Coordinates of C-alpha atoms in Angstrom, one line a residue:
X1 CA 26.8 17.2 34.3
X2 CA 24.4 19.5 32.4
X3 CA 22.6 22.2 34.4
X4 CA 18.8 22.2 34.4
X5 CA 16.8 25.3 33.5
X6 CA 15.7 25.5 37.2
X7 CA 19.3 25.5 38.4
X8 CA 20.3 28.2 35.9
X9 CA 17.4 30.4 37.0
X10 CA 18.2 29.8 40.7
X11 CA 22.0 30.6 40.2
X12 CA 21.3 33.8 38.2
X13 CA 18.7 35.0 40.8
X14 CA 21.0 34.4 43.7
X15 CA 24.0 36.1 41.9
X16 CA 21.8 39.2 41.6
X17 CA 20.5 38.9 45.2
X18 CA 16.9 38.7 44.0
X19 CA 14.0 37.1 45.9
X20 CA 11.6 34.8 44.2
X21 CA 9.0 37.5 44.6
X22 CA 11.1 40.2 43.0
X23 CA 11.9 38.0 40.0
X24 CA 8.3 37.0 39.7
X25 CA 7.3 40.6 39.5
X26 CA 9.8 41.4 36.7
X27 CA 8.6 38.4 34.6
X28 CA 4.9 38.8 35.3
X29 CA 4.2 35.5 37.1
X30 CA 3.7 34.2 40.6
X31 CA 6.5 33.4 43.1
X32 CA 5.1 29.9 43.3
X33 CA 6.0 29.3 39.6
X34 CA 9.6 30.4 40.2
X35 CA 9.8 28.1 43.2
X36 CA 8.5 25.1 41.1
X37 CA 11.0 25.8 38.3
X38 CA 13.9 26.0 40.7
X39 CA 12.9 22.7 42.4
X40 CA 12.7 21.1 38.9
X41 CA 8.9 20.8 39.0
X42 CA 8.0 22.0 35.5
X43 CA 9.6 24.4 33.1
X44 CA 9.0 28.0 31.9
X45 CA 6.9 28.4 28.9
X46 CA 8.7 29.5 25.7
X47 CA 7.0 32.9 25.9
X48 CA 8.7 33.5 29.4
X49 CA 12.3 32.9 28.2
X50 CA 12.8 36.5 26.9
X51 CA 11.4 38.2 30.0
X52 CA 13.7 36.0 32.2
X53 CA 16.7 36.9 30.1
X54 CA 15.8 40.6 30.4
X55 CA 15.3 40.4 34.1
X56 CA 18.8 38.9 34.6
X57 CA 20.5 40.9 31.8
X58 CA 21.7 37.9 29.9
X59 CA 21.1 36.3 26.6
X60 CA 18.3 33.7 26.0
X61 CA 21.0 31.2 25.2
X62 CA 22.2 31.3 28.8
X63 CA 18.7 30.9 30.1
X64 CA 18.2 27.9 27.8
X65 CA 21.4 26.3 28.9
X66 CA 23.8 27.0 26.1
X67 CA 26.6 26.5 28.6
X68 CA 25.9 22.8 28.9
X69 CA 29.0 21.5 30.5
X70 CA 30.2 18.0 29.4
X71 CA 27.1 17.4 27.3
X72 CA 27.3 20.6 25.3
X73 CA 29.0 19.1 22.2
X74 CA 26.5 16.2 21.9
X75 CA 23.4 18.4 22.4
X76 CA 24.7 20.9 19.9
X77 CA 25.4 18.1 17.4
X78 CA 21.8 16.9 17.8
X79 CA 20.4 20.4 17.2
X80 CA 22.6 21.0 14.2
X81 CA 21.6 17.6 12.8
X82 CA 17.9 18.4 13.3
X83 CA 18.4 21.7 11.4
X84 CA 20.1 19.8 8.6
X85 CA 17.3 17.2 8.5
X86 CA 14.7 19.9 8.4
X87 CA 16.3 21.5 5.4
X88 CA 17.0 18.3 3.5
X89 CA 14.2 15.9 4.5
X90 CA 11.4 17.9 6.2
X91 CA 10.0 18.5 9.6
X92 CA 9.1 14.9 10.3
X93 CA 12.8 13.8 10.3
X94 CA 13.8 16.8 12.4
X95 CA 11.2 15.8 15.0
X96 CA 12.5 12.2 15.1
X97 CA 16.1 13.5 15.8
X98 CA 14.9 15.8 18.5
X99 CA 12.9 13.1 20.1
X100 CA 16.0 10.9 20.2
X101 CA 17.9 13.8 21.7
X102 CA 15.2 14.4 24.3
X103 CA 15.3 10.7 25.3
X104 CA 19.1 10.9 25.8
X105 CA 19.1 14.3 27.5
X106 CA 15.7 14.5 29.3
X107 CA 16.9 17.5 31.5
X108 CA 18.0 19.7 28.6
X109 CA 15.6 22.6 28.4
X110 CA 17.1 23.7 25.1
X111 CA 16.2 20.4 23.5
X112 CA 12.7 20.5 25.1
X113 CA 12.1 24.0 23.6
X114 CA 13.3 22.9 20.1
X115 CA 11.1 19.8 20.2
X116 CA 8.1 21.7 21.5
X117 CA 8.4 24.3 18.7
X118 CA 8.8 21.5 16.1
X119 CA 5.8 19.7 17.3
X120 CA 3.7 22.9 17.4
X121 CA 4.8 23.7 13.8
X122 CA 3.9 20.1 12.8
X123 CA 0.5 20.4 14.3
X124 CA -0.3 23.6 12.5
X125 CA 1.1 22.3 9.1
X126 CA -0.5 18.9 9.1
X127 CA -3.9 19.5 7.4
X128 CA -4.8 15.9 6.6
X129 CA -8.4 14.6 6.9
X130 CA -9.2 11.0 6.3
X131 CA -12.5 9.0 6.0
X132 CA -13.5 5.4 5.4
X133 CA -16.5 3.7 3.7
X134 CA -17.5 0.1 3.2
X135 CA -20.4 -1.6 1.4
X136 CA -21.1 -5.3 0.6
X137 CA -21.4 -6.4 -3.0
X138 CA -22.3 -10.1 -2.8
X139 CA -23.2 -11.3 -6.3
X140 CA -26.2 -13.2 -7.4
X141 CA -26.3 -17.0 -7.7
X142 CA -25.2 -18.4 -11.0
X143 CA -22.9 -15.6 -12.0
X144 CA -19.5 -16.8 -13.4
X145 CA -16.5 -16.7 -11.1
X146 CA -13.4 -16.0 -13.2
X147 CA -9.9 -17.3 -13.2
X148 CA -8.1 -20.6 -13.8
X149 CA -9.6 -21.0 -17.3
X150 CA -12.7 -22.5 -15.8
X151 CA -16.4 -21.4 -16.0
X152 CA -17.6 -21.7 -12.4
X153 CA -21.2 -20.7 -11.7
X154 CA -21.5 -19.2 -8.2
X155 CA -23.4 -21.5 -5.8
X156 CA -22.8 -20.1 -2.4
X157 CA -21.1 -17.6 0.0
X158 CA -18.0 -18.3 2.1
X159 CA -17.6 -14.7 3.2
X160 CA -18.8 -11.3 2.0
X161 CA -17.4 -9.4 -0.9
X162 CA -16.9 -5.7 -0.1
X163 CA -15.9 -2.4 -1.6
X164 CA -13.7 -0.4 0.9
X165 CA -12.8 3.2 0.3
X166 CA -10.3 5.6 1.9
X167 CA -10.8 9.3 1.3
X168 CA -8.0 11.8 2.0
X169 CA -8.0 15.6 1.8
X170 CA -5.6 18.5 2.5
X171 CA -8.5 21.0 2.7
X172 CA -8.2 22.0 -1.0
X173 CA -7.7 18.7 -2.9
X174 CA -9.5 15.4 -2.1
X175 CA -8.7 11.9 -3.5
X176 CA -10.6 8.6 -3.0
X177 CA -8.8 5.2 -3.1
X178 CA -11.2 2.3 -3.6
X179 CA -10.5 -1.4 -3.3
X180 CA -13.1 -3.8 -4.8
X181 CA -13.3 -7.5 -4.0
X182 CA -13.3 -8.5 -7.6
X183 CA -11.1 -10.7 -9.8
X184 CA -10.7 -7.6 -12.1
X185 CA -12.5 -4.5 -13.3
X186 CA -12.3 -3.8 -17.0
X187 CA -11.4 -0.3 -18.2
X188 CA -15.0 0.3 -19.6
X189 CA -16.3 -0.3 -16.0
X190 CA -13.7 2.1 -14.6
X191 CA -14.9 4.9 -16.9
X192 CA -18.5 4.5 -15.8
X193 CA -17.6 4.1 -12.1
X194 CA -15.6 7.3 -12.2
X195 CA -18.3 9.1 -14.0
X196 CA -20.9 8.1 -11.4
X197 CA -18.6 8.9 -8.4
X198 CA -17.6 12.2 -9.8
X199 CA -21.2 13.2 -10.6
X200 CA -22.4 12.3 -7.1
X201 CA -19.5 13.8 -5.1
X202 CA -17.8 16.5 -7.3
X203 CA -14.5 14.7 -6.9
X204 CA -12.4 15.0 -10.2
X205 CA -12.1 11.7 -12.1
X206 CA -8.3 11.9 -11.9
X207 CA -8.6 11.8 -8.1
X208 CA -10.4 8.4 -8.1
X209 CA -8.0 5.5 -7.7
X210 CA -9.9 2.2 -8.3
X211 CA -8.3 -1.1 -7.5
X212 CA -9.4 -4.8 -7.7
X213 CA -7.8 -7.1 -5.1
X214 CA -7.9 -10.0 -7.7
X215 CA -9.7 -12.6 -5.6
X216 CA -10.4 -15.6 -7.9
X217 CA -13.6 -16.4 -6.1
X218 CA -15.5 -13.3 -7.3
X219 CA -16.9 -12.1 -10.6
X220 CA -15.0 -10.2 -13.2
X221 CA -16.6 -6.8 -13.5
X222 CA -17.4 -6.2 -17.1
X223 CA -19.6 -3.6 -18.9
X224 CA -19.0 -5.0 -22.4
X225 CA -20.3 -8.4 -21.5
X226 CA -23.4 -10.0 -23.2
X227 CA -24.1 -12.1 -20.1
X228 CA -27.3 -11.0 -18.4
X229 CA -26.1 -11.7 -14.9
X230 CA -22.8 -9.8 -15.4
X231 CA -24.7 -6.9 -16.9
X232 CA -27.0 -6.8 -13.8
X233 CA -24.0 -7.1 -11.5
X234 CA -22.2 -4.2 -13.2
X235 CA -25.2 -1.9 -12.6
X236 CA -25.5 -3.1 -9.0
X237 CA -21.8 -2.4 -8.3
X238 CA -22.0 1.0 -10.1
X239 CA -24.6 2.1 -7.5
X240 CA -22.6 0.6 -4.6
X241 CA -19.3 2.1 -5.6
X242 CA -20.9 5.5 -5.7
X243 CA -22.4 4.9 -2.2
X244 CA -19.0 3.9 -0.7
X245 CA -17.4 7.1 -2.1
X246 CA -20.1 9.2 -0.5
X247 CA -19.7 7.3 2.8
X248 CA -16.0 7.8 2.9
X249 CA -16.3 11.5 2.2
X250 CA -18.9 11.9 4.9
X251 CA -16.7 10.1 7.4
X252 CA -13.6 12.4 7.0
X253 CA -12.0 13.6 10.2
X254 CA -8.8 15.4 11.1
X255 CA -6.0 12.8 11.0
X256 CA -2.3 12.2 11.3
X257 CA -0.5 9.6 9.2
X258 CA 2.3 7.3 9.9
X259 CA 3.9 4.4 8.1
X260 CA 5.8 1.2 8.8
X261 CA 7.1 -1.8 6.9
X262 CA 6.7 -5.3 8.3
X263 CA 7.5 -8.7 6.8
X264 CA 5.6 -11.9 6.3
X265 CA 8.0 -14.6 5.0
X266 CA 6.9 -17.9 3.4
X267 CA 3.4 -16.8 2.3
X268 CA 4.3 -15.7 -1.2
X269 CA 6.4 -18.0 -3.4
X270 CA 7.8 -17.7 -6.9
X271 CA 5.5 -19.6 -9.3
X272 CA 7.7 -19.7 -12.4
X273 CA 10.4 -22.4 -12.6
X274 CA 13.2 -23.4 -15.0
X275 CA 12.8 -27.1 -15.8
X276 CA 15.6 -29.5 -16.4
X277 CA 14.7 -29.7 -20.1
X278 CA 15.3 -25.9 -20.4
X279 CA 11.6 -24.9 -20.6
X280 CA 9.8 -22.5 -18.2
X281 CA 6.7 -23.7 -16.3
X282 CA 4.3 -22.0 -14.1
X283 CA 3.0 -23.9 -11.1
X284 CA 4.7 -27.3 -11.6
X285 CA 3.5 -30.2 -9.5
X286 CA 4.4 -30.4 -5.8
X287 CA 7.9 -31.9 -5.4
X288 CA 8.3 -32.1 -9.1
X289 CA 11.7 -33.8 -9.7
X290 CA 12.0 -32.0 -13.1
X291 CA 12.4 -28.6 -11.5
X292 CA 15.9 -27.1 -11.9
X293 CA 15.4 -23.8 -10.0
X294 CA 12.9 -21.0 -9.4
X295 CA 12.8 -17.9 -11.6
X296 CA 12.4 -14.6 -9.9
X297 CA 11.8 -13.7 -6.2
X298 CA 9.0 -12.8 -3.9
X299 CA 8.8 -9.5 -2.0
X300 CA 7.8 -10.3 1.6
X301 CA 7.4 -6.8 2.8
X302 CA 4.1 -5.7 4.2
X303 CA 3.5 -1.9 3.9
X304 CA 1.3 -0.3 6.5
X305 CA -0.2 3.2 6.5
X306 CA -1.9 4.3 9.7
X307 CA -4.3 7.2 10.0
X308 CA -5.1 8.2 13.6
X309 CA -8.3 10.3 13.6
X310 CA -9.9 12.6 16.1
X311 CA -12.7 10.9 17.9
X312 CA -13.0 8.1 15.4
X313 CA -11.6 4.7 14.5
X314 CA -8.0 4.7 13.1
X315 CA -7.7 3.6 9.5
X316 CA -5.1 1.0 8.4
X317 CA -4.1 0.6 4.7
X318 CA -2.1 -2.6 4.0
X319 CA -0.2 -3.2 0.8
X320 CA 1.3 -6.6 0.0
X321 CA 1.7 -8.6 -3.2
X322 CA 0.4 -12.1 -3.7
X323 CA -2.2 -14.0 -5.7
X324 CA -5.6 -14.4 -3.9
X325 CA -6.2 -17.7 -5.6
X326 CA -6.2 -20.0 -2.6
X327 CA -9.7 -21.3 -2.4
X328 CA -11.1 -22.4 -5.7
X329 CA -14.6 -23.7 -6.1
X330 CA -17.9 -21.9 -6.8
X331 CA -18.5 -20.0 -3.6
X332 CA -17.7 -16.3 -3.4
X333 CA -15.0 -15.1 -1.0
X334 CA -12.6 -12.2 -0.7
X335 CA -9.9 -14.9 -0.1
X336 CA -7.0 -14.0 2.2
X337 CA -7.4 -10.2 1.7
X338 CA -10.8 -10.4 3.4
X339 CA -9.4 -12.5 6.2
X340 CA -6.5 -10.0 6.6
X341 CA -8.9 -7.1 6.9
X342 CA -11.1 -8.9 9.5
X343 CA -8.1 -10.0 11.5
X344 CA -6.5 -6.5 11.6
X345 CA -9.7 -5.1 12.9
X346 CA -10.0 -7.8 15.5
X347 CA -6.3 -7.7 16.7
X348 CA -6.1 -3.9 16.8
X349 CA -9.2 -2.4 18.4
X350 CA -11.0 0.6 17.0
X351 CA -9.6 0.3 13.5
X352 CA -10.9 -0.1 10.0
X353 CA -8.7 -1.8 7.4
X354 CA -8.4 -1.5 3.6
X355 CA -6.2 -3.6 1.4
X356 CA -4.4 -2.9 -1.9
X357 CA -2.7 -5.8 -3.6
X358 CA 0.9 -5.2 -4.8
X359 CA 3.0 -6.6 -7.6
X360 CA 2.0 -10.2 -7.7
X361 CA 2.0 -11.4 -11.3
X362 CA 4.7 -14.0 -10.9
X363 CA 4.1 -15.2 -7.3
X364 CA 1.4 -17.1 -5.4
X365 CA 0.7 -19.0 -2.3
X366 CA 2.0 -22.4 -3.4
X367 CA 5.3 -23.8 -2.0
X368 CA 6.1 -26.6 -4.4
X369 CA 8.7 -27.9 -1.9
X370 CA 6.7 -28.0 1.3
X371 CA 8.3 -28.6 4.7
X372 CA 5.7 -31.2 5.8
X373 CA 4.2 -34.1 3.9
X374 CA 0.5 -34.7 4.1
X375 CA 0.8 -37.3 6.9
X376 CA 2.6 -34.8 9.1
X377 CA 0.0 -32.0 8.7
X378 CA -2.3 -31.8 11.7
X379 CA -4.7 -29.1 10.5
X380 CA -6.5 -28.4 7.3
X381 CA -4.9 -25.0 7.1
X382 CA -1.4 -26.6 6.6
X383 CA -2.3 -28.1 3.3
X384 CA -1.5 -25.0 1.4
X385 CA -4.8 -24.5 -0.3
X386 CA -8.5 -24.2 0.5
X387 CA -10.5 -21.8 2.7
X388 CA -8.7 -22.7 5.9
X389 CA -5.4 -21.9 4.3
X390 CA -6.7 -18.5 3.0
X391 CA -7.6 -17.6 6.6
X392 CA -4.2 -18.7 7.7
X393 CA -2.5 -16.3 5.3
X394 CA -4.8 -13.5 6.4
X395 CA -3.9 -14.2 10.1
X396 CA -0.2 -14.2 9.3
X397 CA -0.4 -10.9 7.4
X398 CA -2.5 -9.3 10.2
X399 CA 0.2 -10.4 12.7
X400 CA 2.8 -8.7 10.5
X401 CA 0.7 -5.5 10.6
X402 CA 0.3 -5.8 14.3
X403 CA 4.0 -6.2 14.9
X404 CA 4.9 -2.8 13.4
X405 CA 1.6 -0.9 14.0
X406 CA 2.9 0.7 17.3
X407 CA 6.2 1.6 15.6
X408 CA 4.8 3.7 12.8
X409 CA 6.8 6.8 11.8
X410 CA 4.5 9.8 11.7
X411 CA 4.7 12.1 8.8
X412 CA 3.3 15.6 8.3
X413 CA 0.8 15.9 5.4
X414 CA 0.4 19.4 4.1
X415 CA -0.7 18.4 0.7
X416 CA -2.5 15.8 -1.4
X417 CA -1.5 15.3 -5.0
X418 CA -2.9 12.9 -7.7
X419 CA -2.1 12.2 -11.3
X420 CA -3.4 9.8 -14.0
X421 CA -1.6 9.4 -17.3
X422 CA -2.5 7.6 -20.5
X423 CA 0.3 5.8 -22.3
X424 CA 0.3 3.9 -25.6
X425 CA 1.8 0.4 -25.4
X426 CA 2.4 -2.2 -28.1
X427 CA 0.2 -5.3 -28.2
X428 CA 1.3 -8.9 -28.5
X429 CA -0.1 -9.6 -32.0
X430 CA 0.1 -13.2 -33.3
X431 CA 1.9 -14.3 -36.4
X432 CA -0.6 -15.1 -39.2
X433 CA 0.8 -18.6 -39.7
X434 CA 0.0 -19.5 -36.1
X435 CA -3.7 -18.7 -36.4
X436 CA -5.1 -22.0 -37.8
X437 CA -3.7 -23.8 -34.8
X438 CA -5.2 -21.2 -32.5
X439 CA -8.7 -21.6 -33.9
X440 CA -8.4 -25.4 -33.8
X441 CA -7.5 -25.4 -30.1
X442 CA -10.3 -22.9 -29.3
X443 CA -12.8 -25.2 -31.0
X444 CA -11.7 -28.1 -28.9
X445 CA -12.0 -26.1 -25.7
X446 CA -15.5 -24.8 -26.6
X447 CA -16.8 -28.1 -27.8
X448 CA -15.2 -30.6 -25.4
X449 CA -13.9 -28.6 -22.4
X450 CA -10.5 -27.9 -20.8
X451 CA -9.6 -31.5 -20.3
X452 CA -9.7 -32.2 -24.0
X453 CA -6.7 -29.9 -24.6
X454 CA -3.2 -31.3 -24.8
X455 CA -0.8 -31.3 -21.9
X456 CA -1.2 -31.1 -18.1
X457 CA -3.7 -28.8 -16.4
X458 CA -1.3 -25.8 -16.4
X459 CA -0.6 -26.2 -20.1
X460 CA -4.3 -26.5 -20.8
X461 CA -4.9 -23.3 -19.0
X462 CA -2.1 -21.6 -20.9
X463 CA -3.6 -22.8 -24.2
X464 CA -7.0 -21.4 -23.3
X465 CA -5.7 -17.9 -22.5
X466 CA -3.0 -17.9 -25.2
X467 CA -5.4 -18.8 -28.0
X468 CA -7.9 -16.2 -26.7
X469 CA -5.1 -13.6 -26.8
X470 CA -4.1 -14.6 -30.4
X471 CA -7.7 -14.5 -31.7
X472 CA -8.5 -11.2 -29.9
X473 CA -5.4 -9.5 -31.4
X474 CA -5.3 -11.2 -34.8
X475 CA -6.2 -8.0 -36.6
X476 CA -4.8 -5.6 -34.0
X477 CA -4.8 -3.0 -32.8
X478 CA -1.0 -2.7 -32.7
X479 CA -1.1 -0.4 -29.7
X480 CA -3.6 0.2 -26.9
X481 CA -3.8 3.1 -24.4
X482 CA -3.6 2.2 -20.7
X483 CA -3.8 4.5 -17.6
X484 CA -1.2 4.8 -14.9
X485 CA -2.4 6.3 -11.6
X486 CA -0.9 7.7 -8.5
X487 CA -2.0 9.4 -5.3
X488 CA 0.6 11.2 -3.0
X489 CA -0.3 11.7 0.6
X490 CA 2.5 13.9 1.9
X491 CA 5.7 11.9 1.5
X492 CA 3.9 8.6 0.8
X493 CA 2.7 7.6 -2.7
X494 CA 0.5 4.8 -4.0
X495 CA 1.0 4.0 -7.7
X496 CA -0.8 1.4 -9.9
X497 CA -1.0 -0.1 -13.4
X498 CA -4.0 -1.8 -15.0
X499 CA -2.5 -5.3 -15.1
X500 CA -0.7 -8.0 -13.1
X501 CA 2.6 -6.5 -12.4
X502 CA 5.6 -8.8 -12.0
X503 CA 7.4 -8.4 -8.6
X504 CA 10.4 -6.7 -10.3
X505 CA 8.1 -3.8 -11.3
X506 CA 7.2 -3.3 -7.6
X507 CA 10.8 -3.6 -6.5
X508 CA 12.0 -1.0 -8.9
X509 CA 9.3 1.5 -8.1
X510 CA 10.0 1.2 -4.4
X511 CA 13.6 2.4 -5.0
X512 CA 12.4 5.7 -6.5
X513 CA 14.0 8.6 -4.6
X514 CA 12.1 11.4 -3.0
X515 CA 9.6 9.3 -1.2
X516 CA 9.5 7.8 2.3
X517 CA 7.4 5.0 1.0
X518 CA 6.1 3.9 -2.4
X519 CA 3.2 1.5 -2.5
X520 CA 2.8 -0.3 -5.9
X521 CA -0.5 -1.8 -6.8
X522 CA -1.7 -4.1 -9.5
X523 CA -5.0 -4.0 -11.4
X524 CA -5.6 -0.3 -10.9
X525 CA -8.0 1.7 -13.0
X526 CA -8.6 -1.1 -15.4
X527 CA -7.4 -4.6 -16.3
X528 CA -5.7 -6.0 -19.4
X529 CA -3.2 -8.7 -18.7
X530 CA 0.1 -9.8 -17.2
X531 CA 3.0 -7.3 -17.2
X532 CA 6.1 -9.6 -17.5
X533 CA 9.7 -8.5 -17.7
X534 CA 11.8 -8.8 -20.9
X535 CA 13.5 -11.8 -19.3
X536 CA 10.2 -13.5 -18.7
X537 CA 9.2 -13.1 -22.4
X538 CA 12.5 -14.7 -23.4
X539 CA 12.0 -17.5 -20.9
X540 CA 8.4 -18.2 -21.9
X541 CA 5.7 -19.7 -19.6
X542 CA 2.1 -19.0 -18.9
X543 CA 2.3 -15.2 -18.1
X544 CA 4.4 -14.3 -21.2
X545 CA 2.5 -16.5 -23.6
X546 CA -0.9 -15.1 -22.5
X547 CA 0.1 -11.4 -22.1
X548 CA -1.7 -9.0 -24.3
X549 CA 1.4 -6.8 -24.3
X550 CA 4.6 -7.1 -26.3
X551 CA 8.0 -7.7 -24.8
X552 CA 9.2 -4.6 -23.0
X553 CA 5.9 -3.8 -21.2
X554 CA 7.3 -4.1 -17.7
X555 CA 10.1 -1.8 -18.6
X556 CA 7.7 0.8 -20.1
X557 CA 5.6 0.7 -16.9
X558 CA 8.7 1.2 -14.7
X559 CA 10.0 4.1 -16.8
X560 CA 6.7 5.9 -17.1
X561 CA 5.8 5.3 -13.5
X562 CA 9.1 6.7 -12.3
X563 CA 8.5 9.8 -14.5
X564 CA 5.2 10.3 -12.7
X565 CA 6.8 9.8 -9.3
X566 CA 9.6 12.3 -10.0
X567 CA 7.1 14.9 -11.3
X568 CA 4.9 14.4 -8.2
X569 CA 8.0 14.7 -5.9
X570 CA 8.9 18.0 -7.5
X571 CA 5.3 19.3 -7.2
X572 CA 5.2 18.2 -3.5
X573 CA 8.3 20.1 -2.7

């Protein structure tokens, strides 16, 4: 059995025939303190170990219990392991190992001292500050809600559209991550928004990470539009997005950060399917007998960052990939991301939640082979679509957050880094011989509407977006420049591309070494199109046919993003 520090002090004192009063005089403390230690009520402070060793004429190792009896080997192994972890992985991992050792050997003063020193070092090195801002951006009646190939004039409000912002700082560098309840934000808007924010706050433009959650019941933010309502809305949001940045910066408090990864199965489903005739179809009918098999996979992981702040609400960042296209209709809503934020703040008191959508280009909420038929469904939320179902998804995701919230692994943040990089990518230009048919289909759509186009509803939507892509890129350009963006908060990094990333992009980026957690986001600092994999282009379907980018775009995004992550990892170390 291992000796406690109190027993060691008592044995050494009696061997030297010292009274408690005599030992106290040599160490410079009260006899009552010696008595408490020997009875196992408290421990000496680390600053008192050397005076005790001198008083007894022994090494500090003997005072600390280096002769540990039967437990010596295991305790030494834990300490050696913590030193190795400190050198290879950082202070956070060493603290985790020492906490595990402390739980196993609660009476080991040596482990207590090592852990106390590590925690003290962590506290002095963690310089993170974090702040939160939120504003409402409900649009005006009549503005067009985008998505689904339909023109839907807004006629009401289901729930508020918001801009949420998270500001982080290491004392020298500050970054702002902003999530907008919008279907998308075009690049020209991003340029103006960054300019306004930077002018008002002094934050560098490269430190502004601007994301659209992709709700399909909200306007598309466009500066280049000729629509009067969209022009007015752009100016309104430009003012509001500056406000939210100012609010987040003003709210910054000392903070510590932790992360966890939960899971929420059966909310996101693959939406691309190989049909029995060899074609690829997006969103086939429910229980379609012509389906051969799904193509791709969903990522059910729910990434959670937790920022506990001094004398202020904790902040929760959630990252998960799925299409917020559950509701439909002409009333604005943040869809399930809004429900998720509200539910997190309800379930976990004194929190503020911000959401960043992940790689979601080839998944959505539709299970085409549902477990229940319509007669068996008791509640509206079980039907797999509509407002009630969007709230159900939000509740499920919030529960996934709550399940891991108390098990977050804390990480020291001694630095903030950010990088934004422009890359040139090839466009999906049409063949000249295909253009007459493209113009013919466009005329039918503009004159007679979606229903006049050939095929089922999904094929009609595909034709609308495919012909638009062909006409837009008939004369080029052959390449366009897009921006990749990343913000590193200690060992955690959030990284985004300006399009709808396929799940495989997110899966690949999450494997990048050198990071405790990689959070991929879609529609970040601009919006262009889908980002399908090479295989998806070969297979065909809605996403590949409508993408503005040439085959290979996903692989370019992965390669260039990993370069950024590796460069940031080196800079961080």
